[in-house]
GROMACS .gro file of N, CA and C in nm:
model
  294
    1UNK      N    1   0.086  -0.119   0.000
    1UNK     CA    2   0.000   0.000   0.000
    1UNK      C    3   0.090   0.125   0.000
    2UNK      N    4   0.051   0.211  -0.076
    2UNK     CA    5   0.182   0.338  -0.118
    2UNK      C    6   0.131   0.423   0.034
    3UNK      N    7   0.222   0.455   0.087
    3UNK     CA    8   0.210   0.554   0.224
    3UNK      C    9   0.212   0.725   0.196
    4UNK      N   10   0.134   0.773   0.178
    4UNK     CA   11   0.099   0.903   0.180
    4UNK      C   12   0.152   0.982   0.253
    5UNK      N   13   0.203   1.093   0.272
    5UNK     CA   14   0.227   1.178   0.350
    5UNK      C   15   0.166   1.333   0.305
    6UNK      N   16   0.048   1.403   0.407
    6UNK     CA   17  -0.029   1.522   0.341
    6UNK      C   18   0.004   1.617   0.411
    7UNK      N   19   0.071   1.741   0.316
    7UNK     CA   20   0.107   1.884   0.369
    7UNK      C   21  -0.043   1.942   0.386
    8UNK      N   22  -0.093   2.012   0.492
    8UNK     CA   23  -0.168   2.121   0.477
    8UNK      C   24  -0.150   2.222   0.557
    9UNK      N   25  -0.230   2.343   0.553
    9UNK     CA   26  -0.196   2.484   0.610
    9UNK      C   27  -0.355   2.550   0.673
   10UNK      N   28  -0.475   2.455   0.603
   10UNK     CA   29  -0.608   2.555   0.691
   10UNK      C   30  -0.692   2.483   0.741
   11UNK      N   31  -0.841   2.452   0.657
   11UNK     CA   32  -0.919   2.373   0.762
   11UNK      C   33  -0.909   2.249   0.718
   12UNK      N   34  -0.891   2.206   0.637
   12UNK     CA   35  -0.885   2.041   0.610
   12UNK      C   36  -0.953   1.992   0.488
   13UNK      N   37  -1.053   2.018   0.396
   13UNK     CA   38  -1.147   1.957   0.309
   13UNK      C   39  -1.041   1.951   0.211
   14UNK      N   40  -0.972   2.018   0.162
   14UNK     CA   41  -0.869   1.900   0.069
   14UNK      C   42  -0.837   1.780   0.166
   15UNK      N   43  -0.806   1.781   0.271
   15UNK     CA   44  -0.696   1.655   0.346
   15UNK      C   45  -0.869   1.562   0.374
   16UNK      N   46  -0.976   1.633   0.396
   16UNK     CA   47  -1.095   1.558   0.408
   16UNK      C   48  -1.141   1.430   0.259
   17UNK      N   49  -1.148   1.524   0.192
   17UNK     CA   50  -1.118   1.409   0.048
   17UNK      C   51  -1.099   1.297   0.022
   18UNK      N   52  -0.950   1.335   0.076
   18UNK     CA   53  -0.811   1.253   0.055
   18UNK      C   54  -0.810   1.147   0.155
   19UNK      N   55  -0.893   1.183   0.291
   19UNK     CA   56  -0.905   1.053   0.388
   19UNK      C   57  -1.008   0.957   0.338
   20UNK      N   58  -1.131   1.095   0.292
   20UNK     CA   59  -1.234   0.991   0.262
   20UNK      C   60  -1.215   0.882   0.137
   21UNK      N   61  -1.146   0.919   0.051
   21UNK     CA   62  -1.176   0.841  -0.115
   21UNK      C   63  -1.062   0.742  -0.004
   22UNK      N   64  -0.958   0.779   0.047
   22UNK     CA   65  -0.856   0.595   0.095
   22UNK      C   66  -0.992   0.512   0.196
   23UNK      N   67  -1.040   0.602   0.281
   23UNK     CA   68  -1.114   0.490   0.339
   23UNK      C   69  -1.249   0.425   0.252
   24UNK      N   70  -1.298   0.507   0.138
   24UNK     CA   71  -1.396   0.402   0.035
   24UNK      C   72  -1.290   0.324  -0.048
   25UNK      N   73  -1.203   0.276  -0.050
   25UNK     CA   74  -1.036   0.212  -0.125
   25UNK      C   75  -1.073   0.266  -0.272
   26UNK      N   76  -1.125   0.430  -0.259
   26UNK     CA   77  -1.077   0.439  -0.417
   26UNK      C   78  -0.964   0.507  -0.475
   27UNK      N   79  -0.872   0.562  -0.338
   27UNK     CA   80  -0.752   0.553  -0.395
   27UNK      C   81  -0.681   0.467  -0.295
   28UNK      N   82  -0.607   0.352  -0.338
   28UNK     CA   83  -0.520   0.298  -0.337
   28UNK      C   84  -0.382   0.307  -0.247
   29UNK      N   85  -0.423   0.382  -0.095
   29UNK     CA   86  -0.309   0.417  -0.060
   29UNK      C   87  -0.345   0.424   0.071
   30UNK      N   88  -0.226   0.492   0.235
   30UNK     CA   89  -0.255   0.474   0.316
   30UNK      C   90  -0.192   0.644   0.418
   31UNK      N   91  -0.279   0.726   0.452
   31UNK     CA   92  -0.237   0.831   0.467
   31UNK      C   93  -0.131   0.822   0.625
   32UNK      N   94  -0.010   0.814   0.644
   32UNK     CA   95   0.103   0.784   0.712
   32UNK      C   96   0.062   0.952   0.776
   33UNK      N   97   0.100   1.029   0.748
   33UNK     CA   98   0.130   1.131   0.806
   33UNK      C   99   0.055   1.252   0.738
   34UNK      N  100   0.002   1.362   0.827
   34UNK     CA  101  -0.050   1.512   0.783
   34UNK      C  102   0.035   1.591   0.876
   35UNK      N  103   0.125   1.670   0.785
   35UNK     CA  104   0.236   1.794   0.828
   35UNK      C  105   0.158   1.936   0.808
   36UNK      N  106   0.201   2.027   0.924
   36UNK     CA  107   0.148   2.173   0.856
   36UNK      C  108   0.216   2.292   0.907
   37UNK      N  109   0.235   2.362   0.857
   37UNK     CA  110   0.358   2.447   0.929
   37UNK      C  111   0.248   2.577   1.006
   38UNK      N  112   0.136   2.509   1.026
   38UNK     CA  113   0.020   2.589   1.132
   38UNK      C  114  -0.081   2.549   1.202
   39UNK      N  115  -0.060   2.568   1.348
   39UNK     CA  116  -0.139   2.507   1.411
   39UNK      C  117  -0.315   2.551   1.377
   40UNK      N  118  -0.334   2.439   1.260
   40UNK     CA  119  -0.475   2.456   1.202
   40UNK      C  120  -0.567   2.319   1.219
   41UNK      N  121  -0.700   2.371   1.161
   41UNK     CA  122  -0.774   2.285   1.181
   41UNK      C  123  -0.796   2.129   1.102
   42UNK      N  124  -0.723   2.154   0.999
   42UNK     CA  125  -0.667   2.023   0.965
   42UNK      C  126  -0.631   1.870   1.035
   43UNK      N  127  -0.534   1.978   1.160
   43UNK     CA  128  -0.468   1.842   1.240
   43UNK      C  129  -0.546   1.780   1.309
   44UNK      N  130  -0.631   1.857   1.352
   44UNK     CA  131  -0.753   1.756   1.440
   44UNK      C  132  -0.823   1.673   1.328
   45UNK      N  133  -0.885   1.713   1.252
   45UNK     CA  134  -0.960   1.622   1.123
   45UNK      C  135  -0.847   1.485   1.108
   46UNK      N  136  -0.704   1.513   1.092
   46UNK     CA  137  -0.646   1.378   1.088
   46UNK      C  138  -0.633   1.317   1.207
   47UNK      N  139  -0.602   1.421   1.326
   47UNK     CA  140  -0.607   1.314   1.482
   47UNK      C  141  -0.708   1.241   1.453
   48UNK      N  142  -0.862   1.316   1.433
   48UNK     CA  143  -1.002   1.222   1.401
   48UNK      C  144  -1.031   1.088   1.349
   49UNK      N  145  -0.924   1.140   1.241
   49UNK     CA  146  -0.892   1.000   1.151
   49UNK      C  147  -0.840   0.860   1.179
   50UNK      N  148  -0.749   0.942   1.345
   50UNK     CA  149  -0.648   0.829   1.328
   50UNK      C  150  -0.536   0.780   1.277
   51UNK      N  151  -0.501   0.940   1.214
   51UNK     CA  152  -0.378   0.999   1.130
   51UNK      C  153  -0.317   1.074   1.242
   52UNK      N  154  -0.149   1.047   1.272
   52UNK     CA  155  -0.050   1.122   1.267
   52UNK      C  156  -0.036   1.230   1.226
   53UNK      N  157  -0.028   1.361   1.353
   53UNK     CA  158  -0.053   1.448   1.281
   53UNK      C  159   0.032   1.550   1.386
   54UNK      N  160   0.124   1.650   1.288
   54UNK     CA  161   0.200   1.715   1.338
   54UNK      C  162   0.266   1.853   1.300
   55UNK      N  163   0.238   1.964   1.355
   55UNK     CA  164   0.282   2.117   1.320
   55UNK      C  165   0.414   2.125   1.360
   56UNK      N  166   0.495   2.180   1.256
   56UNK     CA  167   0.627   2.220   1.265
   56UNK      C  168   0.618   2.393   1.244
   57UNK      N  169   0.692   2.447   1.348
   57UNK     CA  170   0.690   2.608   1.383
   57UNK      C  171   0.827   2.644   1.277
   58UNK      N  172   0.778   2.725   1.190
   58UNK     CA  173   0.868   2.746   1.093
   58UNK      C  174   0.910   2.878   1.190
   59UNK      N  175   0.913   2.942   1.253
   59UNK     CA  176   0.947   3.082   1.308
   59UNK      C  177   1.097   3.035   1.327
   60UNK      N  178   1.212   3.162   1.326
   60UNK     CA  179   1.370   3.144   1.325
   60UNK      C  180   1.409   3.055   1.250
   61UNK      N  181   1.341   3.000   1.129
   61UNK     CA  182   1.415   2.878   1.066
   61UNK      C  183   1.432   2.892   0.900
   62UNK      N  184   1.549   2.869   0.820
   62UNK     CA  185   1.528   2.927   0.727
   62UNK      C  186   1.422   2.813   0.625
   63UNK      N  187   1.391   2.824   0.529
   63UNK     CA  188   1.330   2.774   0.471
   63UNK      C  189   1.427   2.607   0.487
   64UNK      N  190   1.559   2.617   0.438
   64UNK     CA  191   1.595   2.524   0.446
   64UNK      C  192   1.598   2.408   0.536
   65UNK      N  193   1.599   2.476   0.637
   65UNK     CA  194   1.645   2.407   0.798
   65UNK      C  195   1.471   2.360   0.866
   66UNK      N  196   1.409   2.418   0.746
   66UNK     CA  197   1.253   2.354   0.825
   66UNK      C  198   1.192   2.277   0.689
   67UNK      N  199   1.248   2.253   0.613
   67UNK     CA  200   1.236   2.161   0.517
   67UNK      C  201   1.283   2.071   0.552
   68UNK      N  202   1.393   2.057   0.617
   68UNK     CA  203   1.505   1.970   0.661
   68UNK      C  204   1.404   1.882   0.776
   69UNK      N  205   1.350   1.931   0.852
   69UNK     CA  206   1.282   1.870   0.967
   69UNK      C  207   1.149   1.856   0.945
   70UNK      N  208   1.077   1.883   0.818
   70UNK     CA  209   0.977   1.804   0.755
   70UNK      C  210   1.031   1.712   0.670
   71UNK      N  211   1.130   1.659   0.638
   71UNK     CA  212   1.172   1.554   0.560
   71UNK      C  213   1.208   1.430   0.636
   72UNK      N  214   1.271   1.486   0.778
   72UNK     CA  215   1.264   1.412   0.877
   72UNK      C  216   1.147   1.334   0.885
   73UNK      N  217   1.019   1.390   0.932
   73UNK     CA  218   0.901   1.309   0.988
   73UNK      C  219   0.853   1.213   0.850
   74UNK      N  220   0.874   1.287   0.701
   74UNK     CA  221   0.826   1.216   0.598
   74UNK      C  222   0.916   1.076   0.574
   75UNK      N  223   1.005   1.097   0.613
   75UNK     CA  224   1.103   0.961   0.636
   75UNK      C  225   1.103   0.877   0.748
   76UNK      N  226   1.051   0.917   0.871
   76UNK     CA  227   1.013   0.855   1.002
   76UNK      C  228   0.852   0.768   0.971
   77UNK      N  229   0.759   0.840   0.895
   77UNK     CA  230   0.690   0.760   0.823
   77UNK      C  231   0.635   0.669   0.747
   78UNK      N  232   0.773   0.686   0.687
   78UNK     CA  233   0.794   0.597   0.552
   78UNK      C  234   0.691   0.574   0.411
   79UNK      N  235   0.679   0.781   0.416
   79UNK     CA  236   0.612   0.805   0.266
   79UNK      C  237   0.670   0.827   0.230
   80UNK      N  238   0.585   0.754   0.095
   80UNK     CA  239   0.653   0.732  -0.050
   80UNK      C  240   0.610   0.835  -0.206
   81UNK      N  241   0.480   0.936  -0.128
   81UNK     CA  242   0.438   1.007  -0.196
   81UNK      C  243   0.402   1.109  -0.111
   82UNK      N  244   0.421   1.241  -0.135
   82UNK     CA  245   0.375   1.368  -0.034
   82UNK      C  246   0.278   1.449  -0.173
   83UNK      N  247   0.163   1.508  -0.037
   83UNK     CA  248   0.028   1.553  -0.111
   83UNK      C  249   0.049   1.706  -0.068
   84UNK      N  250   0.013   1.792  -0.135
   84UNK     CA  251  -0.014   1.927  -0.095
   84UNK      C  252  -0.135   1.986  -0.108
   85UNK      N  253  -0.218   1.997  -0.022
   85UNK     CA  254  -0.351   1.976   0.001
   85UNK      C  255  -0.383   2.107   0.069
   86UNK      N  256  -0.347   2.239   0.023
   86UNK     CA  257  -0.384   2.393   0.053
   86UNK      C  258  -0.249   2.422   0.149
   87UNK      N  259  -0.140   2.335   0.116
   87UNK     CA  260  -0.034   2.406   0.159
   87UNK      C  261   0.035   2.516   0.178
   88UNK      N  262   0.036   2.633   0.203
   88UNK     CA  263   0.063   2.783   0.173
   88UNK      C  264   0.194   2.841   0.205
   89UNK      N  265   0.276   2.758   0.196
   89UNK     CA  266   0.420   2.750   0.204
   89UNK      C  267   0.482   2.696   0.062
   90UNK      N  268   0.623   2.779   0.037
   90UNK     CA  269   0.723   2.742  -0.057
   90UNK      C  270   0.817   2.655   0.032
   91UNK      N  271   0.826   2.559  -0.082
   91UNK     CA  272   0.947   2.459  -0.008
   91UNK      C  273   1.059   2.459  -0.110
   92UNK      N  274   1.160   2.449  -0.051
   92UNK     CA  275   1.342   2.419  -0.095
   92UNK      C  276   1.345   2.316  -0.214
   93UNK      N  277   1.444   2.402  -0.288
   93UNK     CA  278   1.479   2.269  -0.412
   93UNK      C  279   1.497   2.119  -0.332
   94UNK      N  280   1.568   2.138  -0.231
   94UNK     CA  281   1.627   1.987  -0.118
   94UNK      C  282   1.480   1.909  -0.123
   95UNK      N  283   1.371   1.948  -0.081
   95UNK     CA  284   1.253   1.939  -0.058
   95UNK      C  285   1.206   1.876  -0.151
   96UNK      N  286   1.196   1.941  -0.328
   96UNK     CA  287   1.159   1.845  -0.396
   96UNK      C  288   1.270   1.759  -0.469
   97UNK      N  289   1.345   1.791  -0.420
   97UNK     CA  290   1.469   1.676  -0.477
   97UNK      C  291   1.474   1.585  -0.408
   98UNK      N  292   1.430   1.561  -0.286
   98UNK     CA  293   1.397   1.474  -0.205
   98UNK      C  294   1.271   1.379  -0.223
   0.00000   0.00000   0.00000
């Protein structure tokens, strides 16, 4: 099962979707982790879920160095695909070269 990992940034109905179509199995996958660089309403919708779910405080950090520690958790996960689901952040070439 491909392990998902979903960026978001507000209330959740993209990341709502995306839980609902895996739990009718019409997509094919298993949502591992929801990242957001704001403590929003998203993360509860995935706590809800039963999803892993975790805000990283981008404040003092350069873009790089908090890319760096969202790549962390996406690898502590072990996704194999990351979703951006009303993400409102730019991320580092490292980021998608990763």
């Amino acid at each position: 099962m491909l392990k998902v990992g979903v960026m978001v940034s507000g209330r959740g109905s993209n990341l709502q979707a995306i839980l609902d179509a895996v739990s009718a199995k019409k997509i094919p996958a298993v949502v591992s982790i929801v990242l957001s660089n704001k403590d929003c309403p998203a993360l509860e919708r995935a706590r809800k879920a039963g999803v892993p779910a975790v805000f990283i405080d981008a404040k003092g950090k350069t873009r790089e160095e908090y890319d760096e520690l969202v790549l962390g958790e996406l690898k502590k996960h072990g996704v194999e695909l990351v979703v951006f689901a009303g993400y409102f952040r730019l991320v580092s070439k490292k980021f998608v070269d990763a």
